[in-house]
Short mmCIF file of N, CA and C in Angstrom, two decimals:
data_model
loop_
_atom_site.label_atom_id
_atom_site.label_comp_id
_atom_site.label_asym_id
_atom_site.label_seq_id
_atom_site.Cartn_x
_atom_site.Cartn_y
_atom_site.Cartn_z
N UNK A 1006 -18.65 -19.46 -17.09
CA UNK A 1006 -18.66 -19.22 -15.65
C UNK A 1006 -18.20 -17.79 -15.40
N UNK A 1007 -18.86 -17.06 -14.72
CA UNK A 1007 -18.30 -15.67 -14.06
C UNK A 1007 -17.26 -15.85 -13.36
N UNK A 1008 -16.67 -14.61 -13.37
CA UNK A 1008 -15.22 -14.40 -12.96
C UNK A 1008 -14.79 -13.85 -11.67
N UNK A 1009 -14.10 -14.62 -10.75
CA UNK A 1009 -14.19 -13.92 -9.56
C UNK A 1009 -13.43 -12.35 -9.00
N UNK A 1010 -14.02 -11.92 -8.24
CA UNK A 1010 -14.14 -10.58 -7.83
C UNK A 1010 -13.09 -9.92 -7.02
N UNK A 1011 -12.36 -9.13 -7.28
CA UNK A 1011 -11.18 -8.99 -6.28
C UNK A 1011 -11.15 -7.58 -5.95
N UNK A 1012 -10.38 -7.40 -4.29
CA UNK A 1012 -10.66 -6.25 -3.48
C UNK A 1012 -8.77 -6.35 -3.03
N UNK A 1013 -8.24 -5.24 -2.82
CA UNK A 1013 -7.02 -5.70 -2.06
C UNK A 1013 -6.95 -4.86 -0.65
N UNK A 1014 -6.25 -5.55 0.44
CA UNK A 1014 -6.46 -5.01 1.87
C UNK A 1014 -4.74 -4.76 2.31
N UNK A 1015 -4.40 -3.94 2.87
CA UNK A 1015 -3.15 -3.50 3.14
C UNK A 1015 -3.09 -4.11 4.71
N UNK A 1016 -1.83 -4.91 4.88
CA UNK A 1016 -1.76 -5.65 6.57
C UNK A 1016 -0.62 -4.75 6.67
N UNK A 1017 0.30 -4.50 6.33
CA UNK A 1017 1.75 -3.62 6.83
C UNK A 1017 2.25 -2.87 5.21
N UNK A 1018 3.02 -1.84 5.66
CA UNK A 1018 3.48 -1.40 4.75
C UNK A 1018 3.42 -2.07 3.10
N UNK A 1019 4.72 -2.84 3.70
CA UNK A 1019 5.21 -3.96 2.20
C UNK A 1019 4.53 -4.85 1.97
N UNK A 1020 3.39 -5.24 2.50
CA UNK A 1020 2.47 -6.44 2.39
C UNK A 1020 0.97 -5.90 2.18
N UNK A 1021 0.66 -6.75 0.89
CA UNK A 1021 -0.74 -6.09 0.64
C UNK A 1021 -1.51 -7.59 0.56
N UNK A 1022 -2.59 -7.61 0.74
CA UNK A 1022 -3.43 -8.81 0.52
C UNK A 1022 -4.56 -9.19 -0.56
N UNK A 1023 -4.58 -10.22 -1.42
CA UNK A 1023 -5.49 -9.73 -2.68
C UNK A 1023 -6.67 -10.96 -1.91
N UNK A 1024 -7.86 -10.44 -1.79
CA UNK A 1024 -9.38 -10.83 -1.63
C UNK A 1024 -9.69 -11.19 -2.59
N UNK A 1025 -10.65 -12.24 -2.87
CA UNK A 1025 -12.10 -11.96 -3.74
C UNK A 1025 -12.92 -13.07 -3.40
N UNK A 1026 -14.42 -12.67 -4.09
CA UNK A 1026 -15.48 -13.86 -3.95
C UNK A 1026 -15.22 -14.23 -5.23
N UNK A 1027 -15.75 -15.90 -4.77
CA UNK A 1027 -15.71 -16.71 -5.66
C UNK A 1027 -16.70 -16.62 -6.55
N UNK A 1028 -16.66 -17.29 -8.05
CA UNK A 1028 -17.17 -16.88 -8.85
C UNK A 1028 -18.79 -17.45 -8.77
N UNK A 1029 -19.76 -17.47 -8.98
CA UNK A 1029 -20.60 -18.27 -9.47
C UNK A 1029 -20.48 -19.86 -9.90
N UNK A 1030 -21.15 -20.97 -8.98
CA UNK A 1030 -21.21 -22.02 -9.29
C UNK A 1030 -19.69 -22.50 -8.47
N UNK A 1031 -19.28 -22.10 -7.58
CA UNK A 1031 -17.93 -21.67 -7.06
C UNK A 1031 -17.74 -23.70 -7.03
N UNK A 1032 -18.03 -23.94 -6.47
CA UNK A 1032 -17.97 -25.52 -5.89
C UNK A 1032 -17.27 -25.99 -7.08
N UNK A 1033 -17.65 -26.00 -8.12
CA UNK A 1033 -16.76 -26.23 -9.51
C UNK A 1033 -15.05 -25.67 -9.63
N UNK A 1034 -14.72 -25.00 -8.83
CA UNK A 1034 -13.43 -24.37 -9.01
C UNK A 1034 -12.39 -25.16 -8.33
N UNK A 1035 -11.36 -25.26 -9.05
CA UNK A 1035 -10.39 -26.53 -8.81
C UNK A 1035 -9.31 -25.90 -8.01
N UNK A 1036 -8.75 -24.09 -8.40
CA UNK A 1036 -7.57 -23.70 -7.67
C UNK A 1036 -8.11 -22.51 -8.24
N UNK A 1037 -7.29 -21.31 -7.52
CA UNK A 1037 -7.22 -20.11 -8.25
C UNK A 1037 -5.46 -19.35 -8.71
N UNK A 1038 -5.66 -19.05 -9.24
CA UNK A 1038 -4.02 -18.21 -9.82
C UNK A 1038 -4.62 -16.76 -9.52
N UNK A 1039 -3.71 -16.17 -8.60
CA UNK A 1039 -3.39 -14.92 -8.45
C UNK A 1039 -2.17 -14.29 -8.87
N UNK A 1040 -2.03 -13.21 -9.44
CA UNK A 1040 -0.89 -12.41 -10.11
C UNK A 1040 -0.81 -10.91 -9.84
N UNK A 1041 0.22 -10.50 -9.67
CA UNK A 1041 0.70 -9.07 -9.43
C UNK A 1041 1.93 -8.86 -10.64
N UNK A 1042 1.69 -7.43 -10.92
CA UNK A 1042 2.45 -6.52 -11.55
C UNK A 1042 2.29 -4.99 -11.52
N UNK A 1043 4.02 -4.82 -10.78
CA UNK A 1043 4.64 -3.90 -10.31
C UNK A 1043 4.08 -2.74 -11.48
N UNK A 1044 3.48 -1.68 -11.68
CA UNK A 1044 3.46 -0.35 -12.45
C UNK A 1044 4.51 0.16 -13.04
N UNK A 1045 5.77 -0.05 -12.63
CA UNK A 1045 6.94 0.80 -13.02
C UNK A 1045 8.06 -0.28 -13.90
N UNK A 1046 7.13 -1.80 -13.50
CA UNK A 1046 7.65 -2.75 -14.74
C UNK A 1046 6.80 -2.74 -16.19
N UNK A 1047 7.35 -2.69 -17.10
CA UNK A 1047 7.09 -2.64 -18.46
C UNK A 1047 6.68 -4.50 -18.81
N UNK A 1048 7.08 -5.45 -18.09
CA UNK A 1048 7.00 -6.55 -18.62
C UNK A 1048 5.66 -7.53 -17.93
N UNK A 1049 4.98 -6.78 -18.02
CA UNK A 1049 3.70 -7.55 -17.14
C UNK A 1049 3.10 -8.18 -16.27
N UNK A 1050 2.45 -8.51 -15.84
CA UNK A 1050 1.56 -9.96 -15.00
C UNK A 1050 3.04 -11.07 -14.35
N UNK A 1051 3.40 -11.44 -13.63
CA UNK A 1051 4.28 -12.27 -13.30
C UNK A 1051 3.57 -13.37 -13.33
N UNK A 1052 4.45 -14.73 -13.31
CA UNK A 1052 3.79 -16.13 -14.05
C UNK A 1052 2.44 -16.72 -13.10
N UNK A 1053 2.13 -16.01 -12.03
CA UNK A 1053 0.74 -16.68 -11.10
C UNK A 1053 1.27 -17.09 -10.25
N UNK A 1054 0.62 -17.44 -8.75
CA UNK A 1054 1.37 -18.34 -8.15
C UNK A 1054 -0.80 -18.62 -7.67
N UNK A 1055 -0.54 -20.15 -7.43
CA UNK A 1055 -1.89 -21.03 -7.35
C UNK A 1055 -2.08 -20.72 -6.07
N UNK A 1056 -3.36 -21.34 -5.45
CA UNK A 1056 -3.93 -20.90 -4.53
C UNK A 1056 -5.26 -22.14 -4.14
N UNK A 1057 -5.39 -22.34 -3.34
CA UNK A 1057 -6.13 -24.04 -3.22
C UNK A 1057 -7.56 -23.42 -3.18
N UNK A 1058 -8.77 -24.29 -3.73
CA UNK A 1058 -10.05 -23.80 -4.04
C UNK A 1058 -11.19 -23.13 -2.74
N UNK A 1059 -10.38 -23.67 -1.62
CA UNK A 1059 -10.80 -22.97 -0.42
C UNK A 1059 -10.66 -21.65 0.07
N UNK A 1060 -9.22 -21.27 -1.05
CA UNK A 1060 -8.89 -20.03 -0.51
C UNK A 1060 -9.68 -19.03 -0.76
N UNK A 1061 -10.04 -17.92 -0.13
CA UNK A 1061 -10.37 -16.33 -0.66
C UNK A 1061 -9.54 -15.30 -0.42
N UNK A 1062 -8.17 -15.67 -0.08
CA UNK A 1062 -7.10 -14.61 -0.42
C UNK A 1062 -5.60 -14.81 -0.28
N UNK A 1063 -5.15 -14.09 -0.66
CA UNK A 1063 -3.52 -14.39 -0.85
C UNK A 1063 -2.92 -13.34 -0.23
N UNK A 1064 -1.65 -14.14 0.15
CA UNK A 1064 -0.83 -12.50 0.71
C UNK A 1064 0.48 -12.23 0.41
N UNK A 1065 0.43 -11.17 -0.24
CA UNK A 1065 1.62 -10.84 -0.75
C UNK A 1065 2.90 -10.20 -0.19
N UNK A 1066 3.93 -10.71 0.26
CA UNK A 1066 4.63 -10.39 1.42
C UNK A 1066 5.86 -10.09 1.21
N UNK A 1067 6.16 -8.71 2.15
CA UNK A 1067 7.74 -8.14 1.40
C UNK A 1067 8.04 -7.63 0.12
N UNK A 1068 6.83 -6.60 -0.47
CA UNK A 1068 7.04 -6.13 -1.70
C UNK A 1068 7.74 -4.83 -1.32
N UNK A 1069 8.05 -4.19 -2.49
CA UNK A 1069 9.12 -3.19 -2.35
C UNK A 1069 8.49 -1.91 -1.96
N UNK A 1070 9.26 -1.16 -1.10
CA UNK A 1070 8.65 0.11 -0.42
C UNK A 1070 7.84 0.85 -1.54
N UNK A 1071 7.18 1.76 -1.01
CA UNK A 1071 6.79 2.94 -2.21
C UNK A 1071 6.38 2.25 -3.53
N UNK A 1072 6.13 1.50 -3.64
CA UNK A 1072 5.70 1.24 -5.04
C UNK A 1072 4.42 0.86 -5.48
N UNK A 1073 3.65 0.47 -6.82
CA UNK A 1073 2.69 0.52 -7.21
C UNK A 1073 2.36 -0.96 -7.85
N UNK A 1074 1.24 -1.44 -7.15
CA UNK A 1074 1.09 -2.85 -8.06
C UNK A 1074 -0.18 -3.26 -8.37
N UNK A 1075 -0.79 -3.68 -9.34
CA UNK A 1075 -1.84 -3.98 -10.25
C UNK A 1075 -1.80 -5.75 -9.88
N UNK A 1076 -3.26 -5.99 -9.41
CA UNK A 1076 -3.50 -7.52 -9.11
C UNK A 1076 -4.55 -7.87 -10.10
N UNK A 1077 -4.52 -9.23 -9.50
CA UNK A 1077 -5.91 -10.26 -10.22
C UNK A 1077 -5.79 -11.00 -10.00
N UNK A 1078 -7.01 -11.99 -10.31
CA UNK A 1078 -7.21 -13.47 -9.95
C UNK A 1078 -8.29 -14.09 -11.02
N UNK A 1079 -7.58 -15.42 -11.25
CA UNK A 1079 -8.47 -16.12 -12.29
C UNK A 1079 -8.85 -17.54 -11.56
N UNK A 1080 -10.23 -18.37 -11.82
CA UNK A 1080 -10.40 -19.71 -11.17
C UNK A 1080 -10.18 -20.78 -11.61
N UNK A 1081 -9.31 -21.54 -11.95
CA UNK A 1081 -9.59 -22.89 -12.69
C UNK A 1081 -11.32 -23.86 -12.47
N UNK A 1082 -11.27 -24.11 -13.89
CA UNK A 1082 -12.51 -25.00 -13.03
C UNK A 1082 -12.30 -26.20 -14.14
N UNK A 1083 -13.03 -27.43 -14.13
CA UNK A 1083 -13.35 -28.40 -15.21
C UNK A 1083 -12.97 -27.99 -16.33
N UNK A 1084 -13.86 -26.86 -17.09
CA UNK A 1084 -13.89 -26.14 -18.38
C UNK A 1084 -12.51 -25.14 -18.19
N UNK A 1085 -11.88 -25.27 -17.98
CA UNK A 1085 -10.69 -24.21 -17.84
C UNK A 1085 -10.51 -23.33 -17.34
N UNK A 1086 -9.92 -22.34 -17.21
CA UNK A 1086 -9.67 -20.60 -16.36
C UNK A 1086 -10.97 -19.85 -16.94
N UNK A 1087 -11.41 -19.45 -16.22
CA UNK A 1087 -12.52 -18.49 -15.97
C UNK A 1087 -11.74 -16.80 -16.40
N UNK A 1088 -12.45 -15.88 -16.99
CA UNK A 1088 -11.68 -14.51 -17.04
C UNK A 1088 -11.25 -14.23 -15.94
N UNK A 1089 -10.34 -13.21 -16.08
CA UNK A 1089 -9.92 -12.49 -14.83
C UNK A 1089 -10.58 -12.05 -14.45
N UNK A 1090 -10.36 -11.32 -13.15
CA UNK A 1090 -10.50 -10.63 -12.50
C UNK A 1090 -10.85 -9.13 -12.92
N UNK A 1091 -11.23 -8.32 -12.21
CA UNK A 1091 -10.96 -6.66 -12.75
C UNK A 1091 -9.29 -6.33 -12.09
N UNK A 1092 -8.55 -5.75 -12.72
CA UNK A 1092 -7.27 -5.19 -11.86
C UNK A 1092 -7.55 -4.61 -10.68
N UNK A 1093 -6.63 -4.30 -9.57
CA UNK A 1093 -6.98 -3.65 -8.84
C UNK A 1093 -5.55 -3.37 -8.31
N UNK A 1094 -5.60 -1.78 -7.90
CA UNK A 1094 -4.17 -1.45 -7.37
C UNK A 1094 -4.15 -0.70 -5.80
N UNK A 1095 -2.73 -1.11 -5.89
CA UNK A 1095 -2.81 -1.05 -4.43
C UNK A 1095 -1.33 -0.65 -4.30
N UNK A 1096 -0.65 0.04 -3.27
CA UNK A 1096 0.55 0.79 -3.37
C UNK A 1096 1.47 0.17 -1.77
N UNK A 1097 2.33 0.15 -1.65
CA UNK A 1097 3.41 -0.16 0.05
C UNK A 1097 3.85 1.49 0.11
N UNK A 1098 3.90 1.26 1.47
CA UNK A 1098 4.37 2.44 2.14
C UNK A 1098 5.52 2.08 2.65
N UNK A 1099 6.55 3.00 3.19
CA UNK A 1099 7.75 2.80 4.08
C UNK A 1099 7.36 2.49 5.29
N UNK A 1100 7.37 1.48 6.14
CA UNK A 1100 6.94 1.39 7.57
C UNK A 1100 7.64 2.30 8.66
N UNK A 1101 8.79 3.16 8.02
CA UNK A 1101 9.73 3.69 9.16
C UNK A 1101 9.00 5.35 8.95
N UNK A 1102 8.22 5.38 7.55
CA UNK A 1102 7.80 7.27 7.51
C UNK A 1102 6.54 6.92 7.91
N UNK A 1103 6.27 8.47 8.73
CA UNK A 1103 5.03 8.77 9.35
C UNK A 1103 4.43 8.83 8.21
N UNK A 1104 3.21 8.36 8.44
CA UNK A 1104 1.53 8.73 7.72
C UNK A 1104 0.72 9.63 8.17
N UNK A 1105 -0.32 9.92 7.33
CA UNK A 1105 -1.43 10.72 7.71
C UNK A 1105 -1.07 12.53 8.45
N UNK A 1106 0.05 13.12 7.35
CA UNK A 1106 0.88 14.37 7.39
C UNK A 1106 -0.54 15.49 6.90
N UNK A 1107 -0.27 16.34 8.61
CA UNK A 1107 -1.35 17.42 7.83
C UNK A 1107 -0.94 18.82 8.85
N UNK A 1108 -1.33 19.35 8.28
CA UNK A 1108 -1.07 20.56 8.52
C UNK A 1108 -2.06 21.64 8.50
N UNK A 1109 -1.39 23.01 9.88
CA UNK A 1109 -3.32 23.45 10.23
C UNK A 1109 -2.97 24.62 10.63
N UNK A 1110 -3.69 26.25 9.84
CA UNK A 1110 -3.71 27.27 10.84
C UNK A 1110 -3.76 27.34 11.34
N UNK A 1111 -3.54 28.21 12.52
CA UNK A 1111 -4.25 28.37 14.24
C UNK A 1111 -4.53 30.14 14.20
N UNK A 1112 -5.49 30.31 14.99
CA UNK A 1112 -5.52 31.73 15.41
C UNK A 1112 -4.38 32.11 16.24
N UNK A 1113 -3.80 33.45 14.71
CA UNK A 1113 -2.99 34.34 15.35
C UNK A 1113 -1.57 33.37 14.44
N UNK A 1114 -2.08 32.73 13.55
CA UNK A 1114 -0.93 32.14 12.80
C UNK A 1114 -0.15 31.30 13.09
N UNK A 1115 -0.06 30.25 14.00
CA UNK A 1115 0.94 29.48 14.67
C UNK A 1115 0.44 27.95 13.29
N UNK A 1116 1.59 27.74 13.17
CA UNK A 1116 0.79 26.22 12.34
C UNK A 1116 0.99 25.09 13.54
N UNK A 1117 -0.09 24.11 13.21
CA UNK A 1117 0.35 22.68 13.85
C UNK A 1117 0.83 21.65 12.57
N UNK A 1118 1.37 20.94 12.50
CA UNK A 1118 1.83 19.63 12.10
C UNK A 1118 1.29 18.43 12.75
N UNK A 1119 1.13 17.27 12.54
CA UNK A 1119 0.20 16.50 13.12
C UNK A 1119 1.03 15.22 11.69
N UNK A 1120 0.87 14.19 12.61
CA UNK A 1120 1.03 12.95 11.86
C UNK A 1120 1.02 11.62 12.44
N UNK A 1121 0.81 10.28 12.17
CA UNK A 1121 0.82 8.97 12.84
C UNK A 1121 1.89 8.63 12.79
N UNK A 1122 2.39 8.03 14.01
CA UNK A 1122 3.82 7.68 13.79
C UNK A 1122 3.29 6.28 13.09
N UNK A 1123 5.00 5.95 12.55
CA UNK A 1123 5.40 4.58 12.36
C UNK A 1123 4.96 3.62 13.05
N UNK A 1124 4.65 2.38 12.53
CA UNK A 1124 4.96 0.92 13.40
C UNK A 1124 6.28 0.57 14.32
N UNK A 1125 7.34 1.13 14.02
CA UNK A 1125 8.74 1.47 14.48
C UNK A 1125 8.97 3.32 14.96
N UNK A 1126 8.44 3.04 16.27
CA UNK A 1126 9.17 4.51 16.86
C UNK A 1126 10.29 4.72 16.26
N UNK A 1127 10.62 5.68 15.79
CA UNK A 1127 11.80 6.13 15.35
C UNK A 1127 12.40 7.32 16.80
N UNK A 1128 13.90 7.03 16.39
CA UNK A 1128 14.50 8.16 17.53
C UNK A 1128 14.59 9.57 17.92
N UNK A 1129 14.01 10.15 16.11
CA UNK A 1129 13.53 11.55 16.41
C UNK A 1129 12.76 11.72 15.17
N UNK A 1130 12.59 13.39 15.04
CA UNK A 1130 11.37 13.31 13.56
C UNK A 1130 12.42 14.70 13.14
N UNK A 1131 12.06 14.97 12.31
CA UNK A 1131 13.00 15.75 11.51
C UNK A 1131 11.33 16.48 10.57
N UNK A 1132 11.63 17.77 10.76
CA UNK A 1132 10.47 18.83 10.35
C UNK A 1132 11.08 19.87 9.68
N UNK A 1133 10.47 20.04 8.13
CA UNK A 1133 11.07 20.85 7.09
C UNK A 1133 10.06 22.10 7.10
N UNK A 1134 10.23 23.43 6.87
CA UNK A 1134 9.45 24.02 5.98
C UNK A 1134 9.61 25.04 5.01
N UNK A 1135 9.26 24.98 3.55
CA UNK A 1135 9.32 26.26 3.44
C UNK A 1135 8.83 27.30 2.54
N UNK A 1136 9.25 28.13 3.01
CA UNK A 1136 8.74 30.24 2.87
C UNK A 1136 8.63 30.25 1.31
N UNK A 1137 8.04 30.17 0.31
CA UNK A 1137 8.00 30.68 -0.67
C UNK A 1137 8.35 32.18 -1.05
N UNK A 1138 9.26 32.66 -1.96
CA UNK A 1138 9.36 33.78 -1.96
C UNK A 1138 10.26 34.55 -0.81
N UNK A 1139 10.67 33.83 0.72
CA UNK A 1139 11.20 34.42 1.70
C UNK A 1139 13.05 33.67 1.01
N UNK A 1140 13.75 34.49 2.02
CA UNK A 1140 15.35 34.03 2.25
C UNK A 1140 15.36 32.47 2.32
N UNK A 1141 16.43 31.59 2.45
CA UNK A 1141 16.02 30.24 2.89
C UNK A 1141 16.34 29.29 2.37
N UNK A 1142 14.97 29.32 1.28
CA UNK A 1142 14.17 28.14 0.77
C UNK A 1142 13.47 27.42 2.19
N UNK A 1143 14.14 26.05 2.02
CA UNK A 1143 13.08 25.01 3.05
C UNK A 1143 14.57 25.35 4.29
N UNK A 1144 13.50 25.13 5.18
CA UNK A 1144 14.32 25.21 6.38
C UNK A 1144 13.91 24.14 7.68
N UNK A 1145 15.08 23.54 8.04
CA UNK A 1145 14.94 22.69 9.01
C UNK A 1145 14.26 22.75 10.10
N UNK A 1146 13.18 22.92 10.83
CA UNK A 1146 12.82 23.31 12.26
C UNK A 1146 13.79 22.63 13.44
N UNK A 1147 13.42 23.34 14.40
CA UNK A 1147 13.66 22.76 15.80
C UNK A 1147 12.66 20.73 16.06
N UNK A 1148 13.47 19.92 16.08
CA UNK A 1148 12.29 18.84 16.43
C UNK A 1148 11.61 18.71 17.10
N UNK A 1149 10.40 17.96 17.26
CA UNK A 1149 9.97 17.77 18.31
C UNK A 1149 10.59 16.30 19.49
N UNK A 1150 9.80 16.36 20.43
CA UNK A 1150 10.42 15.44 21.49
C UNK A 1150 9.89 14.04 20.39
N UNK A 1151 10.69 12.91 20.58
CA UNK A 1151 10.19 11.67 19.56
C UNK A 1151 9.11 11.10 19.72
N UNK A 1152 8.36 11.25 20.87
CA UNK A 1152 7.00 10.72 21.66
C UNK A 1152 6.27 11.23 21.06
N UNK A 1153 6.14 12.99 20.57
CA UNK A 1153 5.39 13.38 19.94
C UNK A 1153 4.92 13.17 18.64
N UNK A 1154 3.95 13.33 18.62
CA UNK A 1154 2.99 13.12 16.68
C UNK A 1154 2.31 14.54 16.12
N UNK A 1155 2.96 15.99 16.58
CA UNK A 1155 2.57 16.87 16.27
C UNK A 1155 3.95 18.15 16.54
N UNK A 1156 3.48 18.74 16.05
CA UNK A 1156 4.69 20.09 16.14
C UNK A 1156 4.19 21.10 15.49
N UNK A 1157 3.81 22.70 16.85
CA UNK A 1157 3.48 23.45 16.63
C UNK A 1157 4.26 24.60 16.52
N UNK A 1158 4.62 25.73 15.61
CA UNK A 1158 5.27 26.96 16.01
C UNK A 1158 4.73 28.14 14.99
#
């Protein structure tokens, strides 16, 4: 029996979700075992946790900020576990740091800063930059107002 197919979808930061289609001849499949392992663990695959034959995804909830994790999924059927899955990785973000950080010439040299806030407004933003080669190093800016998602000077 072919092996079912897995995609992973990010719902919040610490929570990632593992997808897949079912394998070929799917109606035959009794449960599925899905498994994650963390990148920065040396000790592998954690023991599965099952999943009822209706399901097409699992959700993995409250994993640790910033980090890196490698999934899969295998199907039970009659004849036994079907191969895995292909791995697939997928990373958590901090829900309290801005995303999507970019930064932009302007005519006449002014930079903008630009970013998405958080799911959690935070009470202010705190803006670094710095001068290569100048006095310094990195230097703190002036903030912007907390409403804002950009900062130009």
């Amino acid at each position: 029996m072919a092996r079912p197919s897995a995609t992973v979808n990010q719902t919040t930061g610490r929570d990632i979700v593992l997808s897949w289609a079912a394998p070929a001849l799917a109606s035959n499949v009794l449960s599925y075992r899905v498994f994650l392992r963390q990148v920065a663990d040396a000790s592998g695959y954690d023991g599965g946790v099952d999943a009822p034959p209706s399901a097409r995804a699992f959700l993995f909830a409250g994993l640790p900020d910033r980090a890196q994790f490698y999934f899969k999924v295998r199907a039970l059927t009659p004849a036994g576990y079907t191969a895995d899955s292909e791995e697939v990785l997928a990373e958590t973000r901090d829900d309290r740091a801005p995303t999507a950080v970019a930064a932009a010439l302007g005519a006449g040299c002014p930079v903008t800063v630009s970013w998405t806030a958080p799911r959690d407004a935070p009470s202010d933003y705190r803006v670094f930059s710095e001068y290569p080669g100048l006095d310094g190093g990195v230097q703190e800016l002036p903030p912007p107002p907390p409403s804002r998602t950009d900062w130009t000077r």
